[in-house]
Coordinates of C-alpha atoms in Angstrom, one line a residue:
M1 CA -86.5 4.8 -2.5
S2 CA -83.5 2.8 -3.4
A3 CA -80.8 4.5 -5.6
E4 CA -80.4 3.1 -9.0
P5 CA -76.8 2.4 -10.3
T6 CA -75.8 4.8 -12.9
E7 CA -73.2 4.6 -15.6
P8 CA -69.9 6.3 -15.0
N9 CA -69.2 9.5 -16.5
R10 CA -67.8 8.6 -20.0
D11 CA -66.8 12.3 -20.9
V12 CA -63.9 12.2 -18.4
T13 CA -60.7 11.2 -20.1
R14 CA -58.9 8.1 -18.4
R15 CA -55.7 6.2 -19.1
P16 CA -56.3 3.0 -21.0
R17 CA -56.4 0.0 -18.8
R18 CA -53.5 -2.5 -19.1
R19 CA -54.6 -6.0 -19.6
R20 CA -52.6 -8.7 -17.6
G21 CA -54.0 -11.7 -19.1
N22 CA -54.5 -14.9 -17.2
R23 CA -53.0 -13.9 -13.8
R24 CA -54.8 -16.5 -11.5
G25 CA -56.6 -18.9 -13.9
G26 CA -59.1 -16.2 -15.2
G27 CA -59.6 -15.4 -18.8
A28 CA -58.4 -12.4 -20.7
G29 CA -60.2 -9.3 -19.5
Q30 CA -61.5 -11.1 -16.4
T31 CA -60.8 -10.1 -12.8
T32 CA -60.9 -12.4 -9.9
D33 CA -62.6 -11.0 -6.6
P34 CA -60.1 -11.7 -3.8
R35 CA -62.9 -11.8 -1.2
P36 CA -64.4 -15.1 -0.3
P37 CA -68.0 -15.7 -1.6
A38 CA -70.9 -14.8 0.6
P39 CA -73.2 -17.6 2.1
A40 CA -76.6 -18.1 0.3
G41 CA -79.1 -15.7 1.2
E42 CA -76.8 -13.1 2.6
S43 CA -75.5 -10.0 0.8
P44 CA -71.7 -9.6 0.9
A45 CA -70.7 -7.3 3.7
T46 CA -68.4 -4.6 2.5
N47 CA -67.0 -1.6 3.8
E48 CA -67.4 0.3 0.8
A49 CA -69.9 3.2 0.0
P50 CA -72.8 2.3 -2.1
A51 CA -72.2 2.3 -5.9
A52 CA -74.3 5.3 -6.4
D53 CA -71.9 7.2 -4.2
K54 CA -68.8 5.7 -6.2
S55 CA -70.3 6.7 -9.5
S56 CA -70.8 10.3 -8.4
T57 CA -67.3 11.1 -9.1
G58 CA -65.3 9.8 -12.1
G59 CA -62.0 9.1 -10.3
S60 CA -63.5 6.9 -7.4
S61 CA -64.3 3.9 -9.5
R62 CA -60.8 4.0 -11.2
R63 CA -59.3 4.1 -7.9
A64 CA -61.4 1.1 -6.7
R65 CA -60.4 -0.9 -9.6
R66 CA -56.7 0.2 -9.5
G67 CA -56.6 -0.7 -5.8
R68 CA -57.7 -4.4 -6.5
R69 CA -54.7 -5.0 -9.1
R70 CA -52.0 -7.1 -7.4
K71 CA -48.7 -5.4 -7.5
P72 CA -45.6 -7.6 -8.2
S73 CA -43.7 -8.8 -5.3
R74 CA -40.5 -7.0 -4.8
P75 CA -37.4 -9.2 -4.0
A76 CA -36.0 -9.2 -0.5
D77 CA -32.6 -8.0 -1.5
N78 CA -31.8 -4.7 -3.2
S79 CA -32.2 -5.0 -7.0
V80 CA -29.2 -2.8 -7.5
D81 CA -26.9 -5.1 -5.5
A82 CA -28.4 -8.2 -7.1
A83 CA -27.7 -6.7 -10.7
R84 CA -24.2 -5.8 -9.8
S85 CA -23.4 -9.2 -8.1
E86 CA -25.1 -11.0 -11.0
S87 CA -22.8 -9.2 -13.5
G88 CA -19.6 -9.4 -11.4
G89 CA -20.2 -13.0 -10.4
V90 CA -19.5 -12.3 -6.7
A91 CA -19.7 -15.7 -4.9
G92 CA -21.9 -16.0 -1.9
T93 CA -24.7 -13.5 -3.2
K94 CA -28.1 -14.5 -4.1
A95 CA -27.7 -13.9 -7.9
A96 CA -24.4 -15.9 -7.9
E97 CA -26.4 -18.9 -6.2
G98 CA -28.7 -19.1 -9.1
R99 CA -31.7 -17.4 -7.8
T100 CA -33.5 -14.9 -9.9
A101 CA -33.3 -11.3 -9.0
Q102 CA -35.4 -8.5 -10.5
V103 CA -33.1 -5.7 -12.3
K104 CA -34.3 -2.1 -12.9
P105 CA -34.0 -1.0 -16.5
S106 CA -31.7 1.8 -15.1
D107 CA -29.4 -0.9 -13.6
V108 CA -28.7 -2.7 -16.8
G109 CA -25.2 -2.6 -17.8
K110 CA -23.8 -1.4 -14.5
T111 CA -21.0 -3.5 -13.1
R112 CA -19.1 -3.5 -9.9
M113 CA -16.0 -1.4 -10.3
P114 CA -12.9 -2.5 -8.3
A115 CA -11.7 0.0 -5.6
K116 CA -9.0 2.2 -6.7
V117 CA -5.7 1.9 -5.0
P118 CA -4.1 5.1 -4.1
A119 CA -0.9 5.9 -5.9
N120 CA 1.2 6.0 -2.7
L121 CA -0.1 2.6 -1.6
A122 CA 0.5 0.9 -5.0
K123 CA 3.1 -1.8 -4.9
Q124 CA 6.5 -0.8 -6.1
R125 CA 9.5 -2.8 -7.1
L126 CA 12.3 -1.4 -4.9
R127 CA 15.9 -2.1 -5.3
T128 CA 17.3 -3.8 -2.2
V129 CA 20.5 -2.5 -0.7
R130 CA 22.7 -3.6 2.1
E131 CA 24.6 -1.2 4.1
T132 CA 27.1 -1.8 7.0
S133 CA 28.0 0.8 9.6
A134 CA 29.9 1.3 12.8
G135 CA 29.6 3.5 15.6
G136 CA 30.1 3.8 19.5
L137 CA 29.2 5.0 23.0
M138 CA 32.0 7.4 23.8
V139 CA 32.1 7.5 27.7
S140 CA 34.1 10.1 29.6
G141 CA 35.4 9.3 33.1
L142 CA 35.5 5.6 32.4
D143 CA 37.9 4.9 35.2
G144 CA 36.2 7.3 37.7
P145 CA 33.1 7.0 39.6
G146 CA 29.9 5.7 38.2
D147 CA 27.8 8.9 38.8
E148 CA 30.2 11.0 36.9
R149 CA 30.3 9.0 33.6
C150 CA 28.7 10.6 30.8
A151 CA 28.0 9.5 27.0
A152 CA 28.2 11.7 23.9
L153 CA 25.0 11.7 21.9
I154 CA 23.9 13.3 18.6
G155 CA 20.6 14.9 17.8
R156 CA 18.9 15.0 14.3
V157 CA 15.6 16.5 13.4
D158 CA 13.1 14.1 11.6
R159 CA 10.5 15.2 9.0
R160 CA 8.0 16.1 11.7
G161 CA 10.4 18.4 13.4
R162 CA 11.1 16.2 16.5
M163 CA 14.5 15.9 17.9
M164 CA 15.8 12.2 17.6
W165 CA 18.9 11.4 19.9
S166 CA 21.1 8.5 18.9
L167 CA 24.7 7.2 19.0
P168 CA 27.1 8.4 16.4
K169 CA 27.7 6.0 13.5
G170 CA 28.8 5.8 9.8
H171 CA 29.5 3.7 6.9
I172 CA 32.6 1.4 6.7
E173 CA 35.0 2.7 4.0
T174 CA 37.4 1.0 2.0
G175 CA 40.6 -0.2 3.9
E176 CA 39.0 0.3 7.4
T177 CA 38.2 -1.8 10.1
A178 CA 35.0 -1.6 12.0
E179 CA 36.8 -0.1 15.1
Q180 CA 38.4 2.5 13.0
T181 CA 35.3 3.4 11.3
A182 CA 33.6 4.0 14.8
I183 CA 36.4 6.3 15.9
R184 CA 36.3 8.2 12.8
E185 CA 32.7 8.7 12.7
V186 CA 32.4 9.7 16.3
A187 CA 35.2 12.3 15.7
E188 CA 33.4 13.7 12.6
E189 CA 29.9 14.0 14.1
T190 CA 30.8 15.0 17.6
G191 CA 34.3 16.6 17.4
I192 CA 35.9 14.4 20.2
K193 CA 38.3 11.6 20.0
G194 CA 38.6 8.1 21.8
N195 CA 39.8 4.6 21.7
V196 CA 37.7 1.4 21.4
V197 CA 37.5 -0.5 24.6
A198 CA 35.1 -3.5 23.8
P199 CA 32.4 -4.5 21.5
L200 CA 28.7 -4.0 22.5
G201 CA 26.8 -5.9 19.6
K202 CA 25.3 -5.1 16.5
I203 CA 21.7 -4.1 15.5
D204 CA 20.0 -4.4 12.0
Y205 CA 16.9 -2.8 10.7
W206 CA 15.0 -2.0 7.3
F207 CA 14.0 1.4 5.8
V208 CA 13.2 2.8 2.6
S209 CA 15.0 5.9 1.4
E210 CA 15.4 7.4 -2.1
G211 CA 13.5 4.6 -3.9
K212 CA 15.6 1.9 -2.2
R213 CA 14.9 -0.8 0.5
I214 CA 17.7 -0.7 2.7
H215 CA 19.0 -3.4 5.1
K216 CA 21.3 -1.8 7.5
T217 CA 23.6 -3.5 10.0
V218 CA 25.5 -1.4 12.5
H219 CA 28.2 -2.5 14.9
H220 CA 28.8 -0.6 18.1
Y221 CA 31.5 -0.3 20.4
L222 CA 32.3 1.0 23.9
M223 CA 34.8 3.8 23.5
R224 CA 36.9 5.8 26.0
F225 CA 37.1 9.5 25.7
T226 CA 40.8 10.8 25.1
G227 CA 40.2 14.3 24.1
G228 CA 38.6 17.1 22.1
E229 CA 35.4 19.4 22.4
L230 CA 31.8 18.6 21.4
S231 CA 30.9 20.4 18.1
D232 CA 27.9 20.1 15.8
A233 CA 29.8 21.3 13.0
D234 CA 28.8 18.3 10.9
Y235 CA 25.8 19.0 8.5
E236 CA 24.2 15.8 9.5
V237 CA 23.9 16.9 13.2
A238 CA 21.7 19.2 14.7
E239 CA 22.8 19.0 18.4
V240 CA 25.4 17.2 20.5
A241 CA 25.4 16.7 24.2
W242 CA 27.0 14.9 27.2
V243 CA 24.3 12.9 28.8
P244 CA 24.8 10.8 32.1
L245 CA 24.8 7.1 31.7
A246 CA 21.8 6.6 34.1
D247 CA 19.7 9.0 31.8
L248 CA 20.6 7.1 28.5
P249 CA 17.4 4.9 28.5
R250 CA 15.2 8.0 28.7
R251 CA 17.1 10.1 26.4
L252 CA 17.8 7.6 23.6
T253 CA 15.1 7.5 20.9
Y254 CA 15.5 4.0 19.5
S255 CA 14.9 1.0 21.6
D256 CA 17.7 -1.1 20.2
E257 CA 20.2 1.6 21.2
R258 CA 18.5 1.9 24.8
R259 CA 19.2 -2.1 25.0
L260 CA 22.8 -1.4 24.1
A261 CA 23.1 1.2 26.9
R262 CA 21.9 -1.4 29.4
I263 CA 24.5 -3.8 28.0
A264 CA 27.2 -1.0 28.4
D265 CA 26.6 -0.8 32.0
D266 CA 27.2 -4.5 32.6
V267 CA 30.4 -4.3 30.2
I268 CA 31.8 -1.3 32.1
A269 CA 31.1 -2.8 35.4
E270 CA 33.0 -6.1 34.3
L271 CA 36.0 -4.3 32.9
T272 CA 36.5 -1.7 35.7
A273 CA 36.6 -4.7 38.1
D274 CA 39.5 -6.2 36.2
P275 CA 42.1 -3.6 35.0
D276 CA 44.2 -6.1 33.2
R277 CA 41.3 -7.4 31.2
M278 CA 40.3 -3.8 30.2
A279 CA 43.9 -3.2 28.9
E280 CA 43.7 -6.5 26.9
S281 CA 40.5 -5.6 25.5
E282 CA 41.5 -2.2 24.5
A283 CA 44.6 -3.5 22.8
L284 CA 42.4 -5.8 20.6
G285 CA 40.5 -2.9 19.4
A286 CA 43.4 -1.1 18.0
R287 CA 43.8 -3.5 15.1
T288 CA 44.3 -1.8 11.5
E289 CA 43.8 -4.7 9.0
P290 CA 40.3 -5.4 7.9
N291 CA 39.1 -8.9 7.5
A292 CA 37.1 -10.4 4.7
Y293 CA 33.7 -9.4 6.1
E294 CA 34.9 -5.8 6.6
K295 CA 36.4 -5.7 2.9
A296 CA 33.0 -7.1 1.6
A297 CA 31.1 -4.5 3.6
A298 CA 33.2 -1.7 2.3
A299 CA 32.6 -3.0 -1.3
R300 CA 28.7 -3.0 -0.9
N301 CA 28.8 0.6 0.7
Q302 CA 30.8 1.9 -2.3
K303 CA 28.2 0.5 -4.6
R304 CA 25.2 1.8 -2.7
N305 CA 25.1 5.2 -4.3
E306 CA 26.0 3.9 -7.8
P307 CA 22.8 4.1 -10.2
P308 CA 21.4 0.8 -11.1
A309 CA 22.5 -0.6 -14.4
P310 CA 20.2 0.4 -17.1
T311 CA 17.7 -2.2 -18.4
P312 CA 18.5 -3.1 -22.0
K313 CA 15.8 -2.1 -24.3
A314 CA 14.1 -4.7 -26.3
R315 CA 15.5 -4.7 -29.9
R316 CA 12.7 -3.8 -32.4
R317 CA 12.5 -6.1 -35.3
R318 CA 11.9 -4.6 -38.6
R319 CA 8.9 -5.9 -40.4
R320 CA 9.8 -7.1 -44.0
G321 CA 7.0 -6.8 -46.4
R322 CA 5.6 -9.9 -48.2
R323 CA 7.5 -11.1 -51.3
G324 CA 6.3 -9.0 -54.3
S325 CA 4.8 -6.1 -52.2
G326 CA 7.5 -4.0 -50.8
R327 CA 7.2 -0.5 -49.8
G328 CA 7.8 2.2 -52.5
G329 CA 7.8 -0.4 -55.4
E330 CA 10.7 -2.3 -53.9
G331 CA 10.8 -5.8 -53.2
P332 CA 12.7 -7.7 -50.3
A333 CA 15.9 -7.7 -52.5
G334 CA 15.7 -3.9 -53.1
K335 CA 14.7 -4.1 -56.8
S336 CA 11.9 -2.4 -58.4
G337 CA 8.8 -4.7 -58.0
G338 CA 8.9 -8.0 -56.1
A339 CA 7.4 -9.8 -58.9
A340 CA 10.1 -8.4 -61.4
A341 CA 12.9 -9.7 -59.1
N342 CA 11.4 -13.2 -59.5
S343 CA 10.3 -13.1 -63.0
P344 CA 12.7 -14.6 -65.5
T345 CA 11.4 -12.3 -68.2
G346 CA 12.0 -9.1 -66.2
D347 CA 8.3 -8.1 -66.7
S348 CA 6.8 -5.9 -64.0
G349 CA 4.4 -8.4 -63.1
P350 CA 2.0 -11.3 -64.5
S351 CA 0.8 -10.6 -68.0
E352 CA -2.9 -9.8 -68.1
A353 CA -5.2 -11.9 -70.3
T354 CA -6.5 -10.2 -73.2

C-alpha cells in the first residue's frame, strides 16, 4: 500500500517566505531545481526520505526548502577591512583598485583612524646651542717609568645610577685660552694642579638637555701634575681616582676618550724621547692671550644659559563696524548714529515713507 502525499500542517505558525525574484531566469515565485533532470522512464534518485515522512513534521519541509536557497557568496577579503580601505582610499587594496566589496551595515561610517603618536615621540622644535669646552689628561710621574704613570679621572652618576668615568673638562670663559680653561677645570673638579704639555685633539658630540639641542666641542690636552691632592668637593663630581695609564681603555666610559688615551701613549713616548721638544711644547702651552676662535667660543658659552628672545605676539587688529552700524549707536567717527554723521540734515536716519 503506497503512502499518499498529505498537505503540511497549516496550523503551525511559520515565518513568511522572502521572494527573491528572478535569480536564474525563473519567474517570480518560481524555484529552480539544482539537480539535473532524470532520464526518461527513470525516477529521480534522491537520498531524501519519502514525502510522507517529511510532511509528518511541520519543520522538515521548511528546512528542506530553506536548504535549497542559494546564499550570497561572501567576498574573499574581510568586509571590515574592505570598508575601511574604501573609505580611507588606501592604495593597493582591493577597494581602492575599483573592485566592489560588500560592507556590513554595522561598518558603514567607520574610517581608519591614524595611529596616535606618543607625546614623548612627537617632534619638537628644539633650540640648537653650540658649546666649547677644554679639559685634560693630568698625568703624574710623566718623567718617570711608564708603569708608574697615572691619570686623574672623575666619576659622575648618570640617571640609571651607573658610575661614568671621564676626563675633567669645562666651558671656556671670557678672556681665557683653551689651555687656561683646561688647567682651571682640572683644578676645580679634582683639586690638583698642573701644566699643559701638548694638545691631544678635540672631540665633538650632540645631546639634548633642558629643551635644547647642544653641539659640544671639547679640546683635550696632555698635562703634567705639579701638586695638590685629589678631592671630590665639586658638586658635579661623585668620585675622583688615580688610574694607571694601562687601565684607561678599560676604565673610561666613552669611546672618544679611550681613543685619546691611546693617542696620549704615543705623545708621551715621543716627548720623553726628546726632552728639548717637551720643554718647547710645554712653553707653547703657557700662552695667556686668547685668539679669535677662543673669544667667539667664550661669547657663545656666555649666551648658552640666556633665555631665548620672546617671540613677538601678533598684533590684533580692531574690527571696525560698517559705516552707519557702529556699536552702541556710535558710527565710525564716534558720533551718534552712522547715518546721522553722513546726513546733511542731521536726521537719525533716512525718512520713512508715509
